Short mmCIF file of C-alpha atoms in Angstrom, two decimals:
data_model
loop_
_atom_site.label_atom_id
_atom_site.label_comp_id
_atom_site.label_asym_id
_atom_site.label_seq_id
_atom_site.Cartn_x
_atom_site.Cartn_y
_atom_site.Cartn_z
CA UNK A 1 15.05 -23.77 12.08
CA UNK A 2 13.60 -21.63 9.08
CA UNK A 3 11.06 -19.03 10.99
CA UNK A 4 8.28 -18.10 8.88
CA UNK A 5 8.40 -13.84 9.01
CA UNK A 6 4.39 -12.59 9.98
CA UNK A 7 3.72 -8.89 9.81
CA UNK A 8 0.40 -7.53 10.77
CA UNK A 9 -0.26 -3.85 11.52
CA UNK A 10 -3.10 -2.16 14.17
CA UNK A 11 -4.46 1.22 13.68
CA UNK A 12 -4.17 3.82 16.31
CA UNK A 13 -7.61 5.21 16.30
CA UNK A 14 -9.52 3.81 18.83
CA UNK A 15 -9.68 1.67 22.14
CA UNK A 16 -9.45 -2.08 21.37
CA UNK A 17 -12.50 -3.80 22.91
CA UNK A 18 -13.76 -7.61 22.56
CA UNK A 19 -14.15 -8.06 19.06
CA UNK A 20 -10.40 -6.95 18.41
CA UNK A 21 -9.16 -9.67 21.32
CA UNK A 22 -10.56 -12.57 19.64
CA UNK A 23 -10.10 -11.79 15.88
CA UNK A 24 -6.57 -10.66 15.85
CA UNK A 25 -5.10 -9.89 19.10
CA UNK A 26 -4.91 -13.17 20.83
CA UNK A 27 -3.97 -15.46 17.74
CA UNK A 28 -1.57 -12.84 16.95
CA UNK A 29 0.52 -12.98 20.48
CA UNK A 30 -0.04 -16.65 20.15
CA UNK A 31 1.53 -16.73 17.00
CA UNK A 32 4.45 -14.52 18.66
CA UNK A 33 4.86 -17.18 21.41
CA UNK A 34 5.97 -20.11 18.56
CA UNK A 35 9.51 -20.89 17.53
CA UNK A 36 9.04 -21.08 14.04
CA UNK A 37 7.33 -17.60 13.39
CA UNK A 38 9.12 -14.49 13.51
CA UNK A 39 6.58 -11.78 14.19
CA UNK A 40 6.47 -8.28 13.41
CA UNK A 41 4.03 -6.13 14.68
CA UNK A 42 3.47 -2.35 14.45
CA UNK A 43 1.19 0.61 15.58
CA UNK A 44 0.06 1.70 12.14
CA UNK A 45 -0.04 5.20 13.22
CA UNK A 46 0.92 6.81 10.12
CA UNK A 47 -1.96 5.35 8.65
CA UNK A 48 -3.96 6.67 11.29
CA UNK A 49 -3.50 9.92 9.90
CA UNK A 50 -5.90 9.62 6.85
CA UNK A 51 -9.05 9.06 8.67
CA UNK A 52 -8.03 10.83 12.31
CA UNK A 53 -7.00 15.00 12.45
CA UNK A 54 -7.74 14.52 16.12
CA UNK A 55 -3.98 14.66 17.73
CA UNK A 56 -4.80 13.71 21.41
CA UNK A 57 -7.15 11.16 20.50
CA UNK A 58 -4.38 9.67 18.03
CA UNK A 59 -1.44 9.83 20.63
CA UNK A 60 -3.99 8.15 23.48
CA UNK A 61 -5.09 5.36 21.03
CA UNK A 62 -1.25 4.43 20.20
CA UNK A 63 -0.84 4.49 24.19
CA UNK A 64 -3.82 2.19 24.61
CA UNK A 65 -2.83 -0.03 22.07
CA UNK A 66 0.41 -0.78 23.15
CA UNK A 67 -0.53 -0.94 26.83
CA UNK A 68 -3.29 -3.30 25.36
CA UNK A 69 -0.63 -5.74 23.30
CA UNK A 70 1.70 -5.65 26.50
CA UNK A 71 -0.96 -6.16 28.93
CA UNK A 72 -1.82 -9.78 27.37
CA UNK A 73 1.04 -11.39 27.31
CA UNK A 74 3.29 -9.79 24.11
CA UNK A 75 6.82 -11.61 23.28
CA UNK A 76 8.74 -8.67 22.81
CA UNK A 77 12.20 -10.91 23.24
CA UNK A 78 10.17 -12.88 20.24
CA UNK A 79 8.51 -10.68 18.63
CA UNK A 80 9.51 -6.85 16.72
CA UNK A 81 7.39 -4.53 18.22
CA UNK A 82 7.28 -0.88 17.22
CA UNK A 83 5.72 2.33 16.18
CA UNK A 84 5.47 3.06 12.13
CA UNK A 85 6.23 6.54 12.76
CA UNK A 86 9.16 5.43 14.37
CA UNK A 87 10.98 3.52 10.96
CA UNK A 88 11.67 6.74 8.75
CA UNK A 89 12.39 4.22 5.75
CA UNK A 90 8.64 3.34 5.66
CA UNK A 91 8.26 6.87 4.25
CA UNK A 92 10.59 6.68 2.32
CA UNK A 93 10.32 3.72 0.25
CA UNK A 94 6.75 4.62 0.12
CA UNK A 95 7.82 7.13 -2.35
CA UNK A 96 9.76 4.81 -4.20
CA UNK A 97 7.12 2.28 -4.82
CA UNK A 98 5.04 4.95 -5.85
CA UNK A 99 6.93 5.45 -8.67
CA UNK A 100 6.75 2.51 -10.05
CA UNK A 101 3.14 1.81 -9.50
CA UNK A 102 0.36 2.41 -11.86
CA UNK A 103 -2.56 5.10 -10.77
CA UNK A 104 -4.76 2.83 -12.62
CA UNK A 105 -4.13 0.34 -9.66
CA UNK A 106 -4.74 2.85 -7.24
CA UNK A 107 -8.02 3.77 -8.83
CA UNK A 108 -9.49 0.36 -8.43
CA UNK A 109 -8.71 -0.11 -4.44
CA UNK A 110 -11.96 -0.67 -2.41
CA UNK A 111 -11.57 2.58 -0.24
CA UNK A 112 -10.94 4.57 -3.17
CA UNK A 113 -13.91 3.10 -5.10
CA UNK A 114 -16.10 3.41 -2.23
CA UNK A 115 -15.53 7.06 -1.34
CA UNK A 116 -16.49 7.83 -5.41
CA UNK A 117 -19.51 5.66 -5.30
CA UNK A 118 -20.57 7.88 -1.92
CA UNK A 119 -19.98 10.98 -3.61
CA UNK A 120 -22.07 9.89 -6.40
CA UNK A 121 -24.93 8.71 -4.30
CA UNK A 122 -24.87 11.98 -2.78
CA UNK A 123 -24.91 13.97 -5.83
CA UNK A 124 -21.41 15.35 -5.54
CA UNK A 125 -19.94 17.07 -9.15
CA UNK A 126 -16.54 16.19 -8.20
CA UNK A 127 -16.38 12.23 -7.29
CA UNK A 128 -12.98 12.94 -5.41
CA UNK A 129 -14.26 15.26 -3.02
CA UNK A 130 -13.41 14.52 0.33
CA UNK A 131 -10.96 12.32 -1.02
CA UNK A 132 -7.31 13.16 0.63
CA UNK A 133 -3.82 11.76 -1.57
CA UNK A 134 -3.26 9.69 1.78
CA UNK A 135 -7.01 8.01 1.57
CA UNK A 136 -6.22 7.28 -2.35
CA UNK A 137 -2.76 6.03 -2.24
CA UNK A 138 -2.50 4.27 1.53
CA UNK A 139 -2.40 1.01 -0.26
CA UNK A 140 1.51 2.20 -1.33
CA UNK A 141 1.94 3.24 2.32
CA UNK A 142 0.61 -0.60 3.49
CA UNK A 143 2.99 -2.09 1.10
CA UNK A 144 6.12 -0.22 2.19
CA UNK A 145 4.64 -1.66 5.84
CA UNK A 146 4.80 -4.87 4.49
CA UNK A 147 8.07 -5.18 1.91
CA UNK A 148 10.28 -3.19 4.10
CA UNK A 149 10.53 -6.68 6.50
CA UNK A 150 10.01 -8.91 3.49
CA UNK A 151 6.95 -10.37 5.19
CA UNK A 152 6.34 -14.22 3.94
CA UNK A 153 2.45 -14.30 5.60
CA UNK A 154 -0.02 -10.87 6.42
CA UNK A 155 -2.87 -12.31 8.08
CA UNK A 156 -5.93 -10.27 7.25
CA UNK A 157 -9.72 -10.40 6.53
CA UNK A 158 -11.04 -10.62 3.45
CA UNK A 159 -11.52 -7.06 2.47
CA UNK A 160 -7.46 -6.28 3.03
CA UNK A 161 -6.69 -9.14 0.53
CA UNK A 162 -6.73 -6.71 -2.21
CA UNK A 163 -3.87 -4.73 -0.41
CA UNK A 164 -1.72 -8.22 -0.29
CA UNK A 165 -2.04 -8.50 -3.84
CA UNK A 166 -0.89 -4.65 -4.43
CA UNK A 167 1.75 -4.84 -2.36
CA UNK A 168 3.32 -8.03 -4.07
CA UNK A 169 2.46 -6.07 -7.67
CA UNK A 170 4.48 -3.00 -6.47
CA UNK A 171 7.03 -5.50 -5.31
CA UNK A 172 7.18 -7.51 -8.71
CA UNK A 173 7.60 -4.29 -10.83
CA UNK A 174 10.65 -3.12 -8.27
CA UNK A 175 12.08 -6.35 -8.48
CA UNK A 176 11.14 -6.42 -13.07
CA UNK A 177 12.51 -2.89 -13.34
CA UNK A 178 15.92 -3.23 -11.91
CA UNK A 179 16.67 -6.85 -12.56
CA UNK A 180 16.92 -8.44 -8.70
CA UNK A 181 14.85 -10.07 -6.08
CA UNK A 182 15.14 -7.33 -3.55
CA UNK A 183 11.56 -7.64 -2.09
CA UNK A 184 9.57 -10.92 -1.33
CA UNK A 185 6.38 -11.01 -2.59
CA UNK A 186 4.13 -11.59 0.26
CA UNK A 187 0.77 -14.03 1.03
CA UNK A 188 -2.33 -12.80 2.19
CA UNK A 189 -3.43 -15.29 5.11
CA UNK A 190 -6.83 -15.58 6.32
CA UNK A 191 -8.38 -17.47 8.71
CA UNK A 192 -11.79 -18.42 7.80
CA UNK A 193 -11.88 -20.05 11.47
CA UNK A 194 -11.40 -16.58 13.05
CA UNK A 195 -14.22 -15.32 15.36
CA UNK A 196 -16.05 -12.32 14.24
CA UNK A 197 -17.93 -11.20 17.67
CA UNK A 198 -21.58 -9.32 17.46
CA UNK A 199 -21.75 -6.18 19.62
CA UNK A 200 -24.17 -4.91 21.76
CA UNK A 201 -27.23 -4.39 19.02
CA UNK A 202 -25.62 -8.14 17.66
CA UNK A 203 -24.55 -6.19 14.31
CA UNK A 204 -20.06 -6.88 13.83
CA UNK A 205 -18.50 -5.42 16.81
CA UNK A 206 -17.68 -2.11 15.29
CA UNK A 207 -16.73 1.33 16.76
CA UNK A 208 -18.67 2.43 13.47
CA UNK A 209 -21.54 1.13 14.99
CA UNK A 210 -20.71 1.98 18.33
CA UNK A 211 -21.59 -1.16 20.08
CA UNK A 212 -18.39 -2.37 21.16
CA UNK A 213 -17.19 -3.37 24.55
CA UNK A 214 -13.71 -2.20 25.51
CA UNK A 215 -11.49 -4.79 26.13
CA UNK A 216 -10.19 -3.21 29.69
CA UNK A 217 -13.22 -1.07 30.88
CA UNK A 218 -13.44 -1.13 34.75
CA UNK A 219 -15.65 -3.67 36.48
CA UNK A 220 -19.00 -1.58 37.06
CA UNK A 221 -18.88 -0.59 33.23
CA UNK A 222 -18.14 -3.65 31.99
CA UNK A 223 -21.58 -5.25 34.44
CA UNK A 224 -23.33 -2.51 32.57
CA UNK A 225 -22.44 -2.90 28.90
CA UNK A 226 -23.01 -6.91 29.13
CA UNK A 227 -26.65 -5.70 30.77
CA UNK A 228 -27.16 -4.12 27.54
CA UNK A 229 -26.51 -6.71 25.19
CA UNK A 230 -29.50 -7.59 22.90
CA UNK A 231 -30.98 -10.72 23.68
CA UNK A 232 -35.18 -11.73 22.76
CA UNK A 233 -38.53 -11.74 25.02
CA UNK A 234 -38.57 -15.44 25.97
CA UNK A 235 -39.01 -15.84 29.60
CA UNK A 236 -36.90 -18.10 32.19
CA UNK A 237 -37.88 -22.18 31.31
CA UNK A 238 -38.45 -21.30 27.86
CA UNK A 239 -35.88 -23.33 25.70
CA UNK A 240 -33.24 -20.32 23.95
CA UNK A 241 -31.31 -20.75 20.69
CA UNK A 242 -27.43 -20.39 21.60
CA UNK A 243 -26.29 -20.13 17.56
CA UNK A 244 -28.50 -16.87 17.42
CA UNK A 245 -27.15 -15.08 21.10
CA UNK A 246 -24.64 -13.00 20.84
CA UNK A 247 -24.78 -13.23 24.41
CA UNK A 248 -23.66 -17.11 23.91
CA UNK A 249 -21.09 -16.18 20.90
CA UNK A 250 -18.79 -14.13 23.48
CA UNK A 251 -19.01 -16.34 26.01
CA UNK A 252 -17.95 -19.22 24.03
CA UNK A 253 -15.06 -17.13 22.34
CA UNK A 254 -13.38 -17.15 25.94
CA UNK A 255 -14.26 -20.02 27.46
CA UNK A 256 -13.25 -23.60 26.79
CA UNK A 257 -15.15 -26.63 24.87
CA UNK A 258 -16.47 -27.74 28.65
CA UNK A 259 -17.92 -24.75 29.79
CA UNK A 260 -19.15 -24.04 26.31
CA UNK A 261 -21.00 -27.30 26.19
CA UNK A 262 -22.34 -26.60 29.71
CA UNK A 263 -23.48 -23.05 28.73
CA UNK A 264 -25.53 -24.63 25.77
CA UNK A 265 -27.05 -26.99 27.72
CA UNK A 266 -28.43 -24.29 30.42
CA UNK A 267 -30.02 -22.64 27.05
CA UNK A 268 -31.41 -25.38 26.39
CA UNK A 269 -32.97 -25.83 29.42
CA UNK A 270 -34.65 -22.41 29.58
CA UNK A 271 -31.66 -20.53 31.44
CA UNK A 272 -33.17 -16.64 32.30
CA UNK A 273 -31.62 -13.59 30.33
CA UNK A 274 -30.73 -12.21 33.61
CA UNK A 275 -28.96 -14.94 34.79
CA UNK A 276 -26.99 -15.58 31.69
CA UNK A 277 -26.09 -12.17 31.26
CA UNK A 278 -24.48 -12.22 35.35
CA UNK A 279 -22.69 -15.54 34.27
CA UNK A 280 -21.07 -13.87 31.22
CA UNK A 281 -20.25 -10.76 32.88
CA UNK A 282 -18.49 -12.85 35.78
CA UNK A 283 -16.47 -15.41 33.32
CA UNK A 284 -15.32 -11.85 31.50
CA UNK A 285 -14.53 -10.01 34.13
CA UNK A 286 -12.91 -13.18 35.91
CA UNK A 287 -10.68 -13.91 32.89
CA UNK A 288 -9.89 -10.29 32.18
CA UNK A 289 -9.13 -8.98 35.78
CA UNK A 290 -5.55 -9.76 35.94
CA UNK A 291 -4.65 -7.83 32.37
CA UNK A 292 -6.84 -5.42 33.22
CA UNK A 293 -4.93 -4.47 36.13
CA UNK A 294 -1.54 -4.81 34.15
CA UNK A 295 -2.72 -2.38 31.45
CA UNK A 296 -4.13 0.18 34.01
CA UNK A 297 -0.05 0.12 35.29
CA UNK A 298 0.87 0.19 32.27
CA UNK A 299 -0.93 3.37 31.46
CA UNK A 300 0.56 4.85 34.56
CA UNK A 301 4.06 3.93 33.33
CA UNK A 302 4.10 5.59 29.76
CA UNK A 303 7.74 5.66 30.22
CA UNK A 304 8.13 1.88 29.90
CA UNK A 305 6.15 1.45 26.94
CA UNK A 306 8.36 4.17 25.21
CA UNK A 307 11.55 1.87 26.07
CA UNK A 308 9.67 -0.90 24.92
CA UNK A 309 8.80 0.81 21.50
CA UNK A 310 11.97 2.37 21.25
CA UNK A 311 13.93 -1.17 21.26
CA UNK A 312 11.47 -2.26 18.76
CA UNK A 313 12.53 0.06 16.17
CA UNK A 314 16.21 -0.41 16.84
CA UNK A 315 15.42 -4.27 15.54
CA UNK A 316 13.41 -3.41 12.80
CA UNK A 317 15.51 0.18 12.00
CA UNK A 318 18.57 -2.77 11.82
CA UNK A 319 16.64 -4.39 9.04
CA UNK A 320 15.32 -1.67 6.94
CA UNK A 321 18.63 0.62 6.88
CA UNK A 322 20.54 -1.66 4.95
CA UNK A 323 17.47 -3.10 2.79
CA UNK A 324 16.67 0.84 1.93
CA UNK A 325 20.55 1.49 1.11
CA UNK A 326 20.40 -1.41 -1.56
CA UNK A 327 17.17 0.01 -2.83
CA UNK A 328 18.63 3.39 -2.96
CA UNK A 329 21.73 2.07 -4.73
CA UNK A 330 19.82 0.14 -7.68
CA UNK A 331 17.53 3.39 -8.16
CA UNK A 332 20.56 5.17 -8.87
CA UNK A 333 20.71 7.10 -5.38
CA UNK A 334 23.89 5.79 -3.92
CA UNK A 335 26.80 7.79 -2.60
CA UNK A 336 29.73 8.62 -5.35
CA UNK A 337 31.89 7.37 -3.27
#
């Protein structure tokens, strides 16, 4: 069977919560689950780095995050699992796609753009202040992520497809410049279909915004954060709009067609903000109890996640030592003998 390779990355600087479930975590262990894919997926903690200076609240999101990914169900006998920091290649042939690759492509990434366009609205002489080499050329560190496993498919949103299409430029000039396919040019995939949850003020679940709900919170916190979610004045027996709730949007994100369908109907029959909120917070905490309570051992048990880690980047080291030693070679930094 030809396996499909799938690469996606997660940054280590926060605490997962709802929104991150149902947009990318759960089709992503899905996806690592199937036959025909062969899934890598990494803590992109290098790339942590640029935004976070905050050690202890870098190491504890990496923790989290990998409790989080092994706490809901992870094939790690399917799927390549590791840390970025972890694969000292990455690093490496960061640098060596960064000298093929124009600055002129680096000066039109989004992050890049949008940092100048800040400093301008502020008033700022210097448009690059504030602006670190890692923040300006991370889209050379995201395509070493992403080359380095010769990635067919990097699901993504919409704003990362710029990324795709500078990694498979870097890769294309490699591949021009010393006459061989050594890198596959990737695909950006993305899934208009994917669930984008509100948070509590029923803006994006964001930690910008700081209206997310953590994804493993402990009972009594998660009663209270669904308590706070925004909902409007209409009293019990008036008739409520379930497209508009974001109340109604998480439910349905975790519960099936049936008790969707039921859910709508109660709406429509005038079902009480209080009473809604107690059903959601039940169905959550119902369907999130069990991995809940396999991520709070997990957290106990840092030791096993290491292992775990560790024997992911034996498999991927096993594919990106060689590919780097032909890269080196063509570059003209092989051994003499």
């Amino acid at each position: 069977m030809t396996k499909t390779r799938v690469l996606t990355g997660i940054t280590t600087t926060g605490t997962p919560h709802l929104g991150n479930y149902v947009g990318a975590i759960k089709p992503a262990i899905e996806a690592s689950q199937r036959p025909d894919v062969d899934s890598f997926y990494f803590l992109a903690d290098l790339h942590a780095l640029i935004k976070c200076q905050d050690p202890k609240r870098v190491q504890q999101s990496r923790l989290e995050i990998a409790a989080t990914w092994l706490a809901l169900g992870l094939d790690t006998d399917n799927a390549v699992f590791y840390r970025q920091s972890d694969i000292p290649e990455i690093p490496e042939l960061t640098w060596m796609l960064s000298c093929v690759c124009a600055k002129g492509l680096m000066n039109r990434a989004h992050a890049y753009k949008a940092a100048m366009a800040e400093n301008e609205e502020l008033g700022h002489q210097d448009m690059d202040k504030g602006v670190s080499m890692g923040l300006f050329g991370y889209p050379v560190l995201m395509a070493a992520d992403i080359l380095m496993f010769n990635a067919n498919k990097v699901p993504v949103g919409r704003d990362q497809i710029q990324h795709i299409e500078m990694a498979r430029d870097m890769g294309g000039r490699f591949n021009h410049l010393y006459k061989g396919q050594y890198f596959t040019l990737p695909e950006a995939v993305v899934d208009d279909k994917m669930e984008v949850l509100n948070g509590l003020d029923g803006r994006k679940m964001s930690k910008s915004y700081n209206n997310t709900i953590p994804l493993f919170v402990s009972e009594k916190k998660l009663q209270k954060l669904v308590r706070k979610i925004k909902t409007n004045s209409l009293e019990p027996g008036e008739p409520k709009d379930p497209d508009s709730c974001t109340l109604f949007q998480i439910f349905s994100a975790f519960a099936s067609a049936e008790e969707t369908a039921t859910m709508r109907a109660d709406y429509e029959n005038g079902i009480g903000w209080g009473e809604a909120k107690d059903r959601v917070f039940e169905y959550l905490n119902a369907h999130l109890s069990e991995p809940r309570e396999r991520y709070n051992a997990l957290l106990e048990d840092p030791g096993h996640i290491e292992n775990v880690l560790k024997q992911g980047a034996e498999k991927a080291r096993a594919e990106a030592q060689p590919l780097m030693e032909r890269v080196r070679e063509v570059a003209g930094l092989g051994r003499f003998v």
